[in-house]
């Protein structure tokens, strides 16, 4: 007797018939009551001034279709989402063996800017996405390129297919003025000999990287390389080996949203990377990338309405990695 393929075909049909535009519009309406409950990042003055009511979302499929809603084309400060790009670069520069001698790959269970954890773990940050880990990653980029900030910028522009993308010097300066915790973390790392370059150069490059100003469309375009097993669809270039893409994607799943990662993955079911500018970029391998921006944060520093929007997206579409 032939096997019964009915369920398989039903699933396929559901995906083909998906009206992403209508789903994004529904989500836009449904998150409205939650938007004002978030709090903008207060410790970077420039970010504290961003209007709370902004909301944008974009979906980019591997078939080349783009769907957007709200402020999806408006630039915002991507902050820690940039750590997905810098990890990609660092991995390309020095490979896995050397990289994992200097940074761990376990969820932190602590706030992203925790100092305590770094001390009791002897200067080896728990993972590359918490601030301490990202500072080590920036140090690797500095040691391996002539003009580190330009290297990061060129990489992001190419991956997003948008030469207009730039740093926001005002945001970087604003963070530098109040960046006491990051400066403490960098000094700590230096005391454990886990920075090769000067504390100042690492901090300056880190603040610039975090200040990248991009919109949801740029982010979904660049995140397609993670959804597409390391191959960037725009250039047709294999940016990461399939194996490295698998590893970075796994890290985004387990560490991409800090000490809220359990709740985030439970609700959303996707790997992704958040930033305190209120953006979250996520993706479904083999299918699509999705980015949301809503500046109001929850107590863990992830976008409050953004997390809900992604939860609604995977619930309404029935698509996640599980
Ligand atoms: N630039 C921010 C910081 O270092 C990034 C943190 C974040 O987005 N979670 O505090």
XYZ file of C-alpha atoms and ligand atoms in Angstrom:
332
model
C 0.000 0.000 0.000
C 1.216 3.519 -0.732
C 2.027 5.763 2.251
C -0.491 8.475 3.013
C 1.002 11.854 2.084
C -2.100 13.900 2.840
C -0.649 15.785 5.818
C 2.502 16.652 3.926
C 0.537 18.200 1.082
C -1.704 20.100 3.474
C 1.336 21.707 5.112
C 2.814 22.632 1.767
C -0.428 24.221 0.644
C -0.684 26.242 3.819
C 2.745 27.752 3.201
C 2.154 28.534 -0.441
C -1.137 30.209 0.309
C 0.307 32.353 3.123
C -0.718 35.996 2.854
C 2.216 37.580 4.684
C 1.004 41.107 3.990
C -2.358 40.505 5.650
C -0.646 38.797 8.588
C 1.740 41.734 9.124
C -1.193 44.143 9.069
C -3.075 42.073 11.645
C 0.001 41.978 13.875
C 0.449 45.739 13.552
C -3.064 46.233 14.928
C -2.796 43.609 17.649
C 0.437 44.925 19.197
C -0.870 48.507 19.529
C -2.087 48.175 23.156
C 1.313 46.820 24.253
C 3.598 49.357 22.574
C 3.291 52.031 25.276
C 4.144 49.555 28.060
C 7.777 49.255 26.985
C 10.561 51.590 28.088
C 13.142 53.103 25.713
C 16.790 52.463 26.628
C 17.490 55.182 29.182
C 21.255 54.808 29.568
C 22.107 56.026 26.062
C 20.683 59.568 25.917
C 20.289 59.578 22.117
C 18.210 56.385 22.249
C 16.099 57.693 25.122
C 14.815 60.365 22.734
C 13.336 57.926 20.158
C 9.493 58.042 20.082
C 8.015 55.030 21.859
C 5.142 54.611 19.386
C 7.293 53.650 16.389
C 6.617 50.184 14.999
C 7.858 48.530 11.845
C 8.114 44.987 10.574
C 9.475 43.330 7.428
C 9.523 39.802 6.042
C 11.886 38.805 3.253
C 11.511 35.343 1.730
C 14.225 33.340 0.037
C 11.998 33.426 -3.041
C 12.678 37.167 -3.205
C 9.392 38.555 -1.887
C 9.398 41.445 0.572
C 6.473 42.400 2.826
C 6.467 45.419 5.135
C 4.233 47.248 7.558
C 4.436 50.503 9.577
C 7.860 52.120 9.986
C 9.746 49.268 8.301
C 11.721 51.694 6.109
C 12.738 54.039 8.934
C 16.299 53.802 10.235
C 16.989 53.002 13.874
C 19.993 52.118 15.984
C 20.571 48.396 15.595
C 22.843 48.155 18.675
C 23.449 44.527 19.637
C 21.972 43.095 16.443
C 25.352 44.158 15.019
C 26.964 41.402 17.110
C 25.678 38.805 14.656
C 27.701 40.505 11.891
C 30.859 40.953 13.958
C 30.808 37.324 15.086
C 30.515 36.298 11.435
C 33.563 38.410 10.556
C 35.627 37.205 13.517
C 34.867 33.581 12.723
C 35.997 34.149 9.148
C 39.182 35.844 10.362
C 40.469 33.376 12.950
C 38.318 30.234 12.744
C 36.577 28.304 15.460
C 39.466 26.879 17.463
C 41.104 30.185 18.238
C 37.841 32.028 18.747
C 36.434 29.642 21.367
C 39.598 29.882 23.425
C 38.642 33.461 24.221
C 34.833 33.371 24.436
C 32.352 30.772 25.681
C 29.156 29.631 23.981
C 26.650 29.119 26.782
C 23.633 31.281 27.585
C 24.595 33.854 30.199
C 21.551 33.699 32.476
C 22.689 37.168 33.540
C 22.057 40.661 32.165
C 23.977 41.438 28.970
C 26.232 43.930 30.738
C 26.991 41.913 33.882
C 30.390 42.491 35.481
C 30.146 39.863 38.208
C 30.001 36.945 35.777
C 33.120 38.075 33.960
C 35.110 38.106 37.173
C 34.145 34.674 38.414
C 34.711 33.207 34.969
C 38.237 34.632 34.865
C 37.794 37.041 31.994
C 36.309 34.547 29.495
C 32.891 35.982 28.543
C 30.052 33.440 28.580
C 29.129 34.024 24.914
C 29.868 36.388 21.981
C 26.562 38.281 22.276
C 26.769 39.627 25.816
C 28.725 42.876 25.908
C 31.942 41.357 27.294
C 31.936 38.707 24.553
C 31.199 41.271 21.858
C 34.160 43.362 23.055
C 36.479 40.364 22.576
C 35.006 39.817 19.105
C 35.684 43.459 18.206
C 39.250 43.014 19.480
C 39.663 40.091 17.047
C 38.408 42.234 14.164
C 40.815 45.048 15.094
C 43.757 42.622 15.183
C 42.853 41.264 11.761
C 41.988 44.292 9.654
C 43.648 47.566 8.702
C 40.529 49.651 9.149
C 38.215 47.711 11.472
C 35.192 50.007 11.497
C 35.291 50.303 7.691
C 35.563 46.501 7.460
C 32.403 46.152 9.546
C 30.592 48.853 7.573
C 31.519 47.398 4.168
C 30.437 43.946 5.296
C 27.025 45.155 6.468
C 26.476 47.291 3.345
C 27.255 44.349 1.087
C 25.121 41.884 3.033
C 22.165 44.303 2.972
C 22.765 45.372 -0.626
C 22.551 48.983 0.552
C 25.601 51.290 0.189
C 23.819 54.063 2.124
C 24.027 52.281 5.480
C 26.224 54.155 7.943
C 27.209 54.553 11.563
C 25.412 57.213 13.572
C 28.291 59.193 15.042
C 25.958 61.014 17.469
C 24.669 57.753 18.924
C 28.222 56.408 19.252
C 29.342 59.613 20.997
C 26.289 59.549 23.241
C 27.034 55.964 24.294
C 30.698 56.745 24.831
C 29.802 59.524 27.273
C 27.756 57.188 29.447
C 29.467 53.891 28.623
C 30.884 53.313 32.100
C 29.872 49.672 32.332
C 31.330 48.787 28.941
C 34.476 50.605 29.876
C 34.640 48.587 33.119
C 34.113 45.349 31.154
C 36.843 46.234 28.653
C 39.304 47.077 31.442
C 38.463 43.821 33.146
C 39.075 41.873 29.933
C 42.392 43.649 29.513
C 43.400 42.728 33.082
C 42.790 39.063 32.165
C 44.867 39.541 28.987
C 41.799 38.801 26.864
C 42.196 41.968 24.748
C 45.112 42.349 22.360
C 44.409 45.979 21.518
C 43.991 49.063 23.670
C 40.834 49.419 25.748
C 40.115 52.711 23.984
C 40.345 51.329 20.463
C 38.138 48.360 21.355
C 35.512 50.593 22.968
C 35.510 53.106 20.123
C 35.018 50.416 17.482
C 32.386 48.676 19.626
C 30.361 51.875 20.094
C 30.544 52.606 16.369
C 29.449 49.073 15.479
C 26.472 49.361 17.856
C 25.510 52.735 16.350
C 24.844 51.260 12.870
C 21.702 52.897 11.581
C 19.541 50.516 9.553
C 15.896 49.714 8.931
C 13.872 46.502 9.068
C 14.265 45.968 5.325
C 18.090 46.195 5.458
C 18.145 43.817 8.395
C 15.928 41.188 6.795
C 18.021 41.341 3.621
C 21.292 40.831 5.461
C 19.868 38.110 7.718
C 18.968 36.057 4.672
C 22.566 34.783 4.706
C 21.784 33.067 8.019
C 18.488 31.720 6.665
C 20.251 30.501 3.522
C 23.013 28.318 5.016
C 25.647 31.041 4.705
C 24.962 32.020 1.087
C 24.106 35.700 0.617
C 21.431 35.815 -2.085
C 22.329 39.321 -3.325
C 25.890 38.625 -4.287
C 25.476 34.892 -4.740
C 28.528 34.639 -2.473
C 29.002 31.954 0.162
C 29.750 34.278 3.099
C 29.906 31.555 5.709
C 30.492 27.870 5.302
C 27.337 25.831 5.931
C 28.910 24.599 9.119
C 29.713 28.110 10.408
C 26.200 29.255 9.520
C 24.777 26.368 11.530
C 26.926 27.340 14.489
C 26.113 31.054 14.434
C 22.417 30.261 14.007
C 22.530 27.922 16.997
C 24.162 30.624 19.086
C 21.473 33.112 18.126
C 18.873 30.599 19.274
C 20.543 29.933 22.629
C 22.102 33.332 23.401
C 20.636 35.943 21.020
C 18.155 37.482 23.432
C 20.221 37.372 26.639
C 18.738 36.281 29.933
C 15.249 36.262 28.385
C 16.251 33.693 25.795
C 14.214 30.854 27.333
C 11.038 32.903 27.306
C 11.777 34.306 23.833
C 12.392 30.922 22.229
C 9.406 29.384 24.023
C 7.132 32.081 22.669
C 8.653 32.707 19.235
C 10.383 29.473 18.242
C 13.043 31.184 16.127
C 16.740 32.071 16.338
C 17.271 35.814 16.381
C 19.283 38.725 17.667
C 17.932 41.687 19.590
C 19.296 45.152 20.332
C 18.422 47.824 22.859
C 17.404 50.123 20.004
C 14.248 47.978 19.975
C 15.040 45.879 16.917
C 14.914 42.090 16.689
C 16.076 40.244 13.563
C 15.060 36.595 13.287
C 14.823 33.953 10.601
C 13.561 30.540 9.547
C 16.357 28.555 7.882
C 15.519 27.677 4.300
C 12.554 30.050 4.196
C 12.712 33.672 5.294
C 14.007 36.386 7.573
C 11.817 38.690 9.629
C 12.681 41.889 11.468
C 10.643 43.995 13.842
C 11.315 47.373 15.434
C 9.536 48.851 18.422
C 11.750 50.925 20.756
C 9.963 50.115 24.041
C 11.915 47.397 25.877
C 11.104 44.817 28.523
C 13.215 44.486 31.668
C 15.736 42.252 29.855
C 16.450 44.810 27.146
C 14.459 43.121 24.371
C 11.697 44.922 22.494
C 8.413 44.293 24.325
C 6.019 44.694 21.390
C 8.681 43.272 19.055
C 8.784 39.981 20.943
C 4.987 39.830 20.897
C 4.926 40.630 17.161
C 7.292 37.736 16.415
C 5.254 35.428 18.630
C 2.136 36.414 16.693
C 3.985 35.918 13.417
C 4.997 32.334 14.150
C 1.587 31.582 15.683
C -0.420 32.991 12.787
C 1.759 31.483 10.055
C 2.339 28.204 11.862
C 5.992 28.559 10.747
C 8.915 28.272 13.147
C 11.964 26.039 13.387
C 9.976 23.441 15.320
N 25.567 49.348 22.872
C 24.758 48.680 23.836
C 25.535 48.426 25.113
O 26.680 48.130 25.028
C 24.291 47.395 23.241
C 23.493 46.549 24.199
C 22.338 45.851 23.559
O 21.871 46.215 22.483
N 21.805 44.906 24.257
O 25.042 48.530 26.177
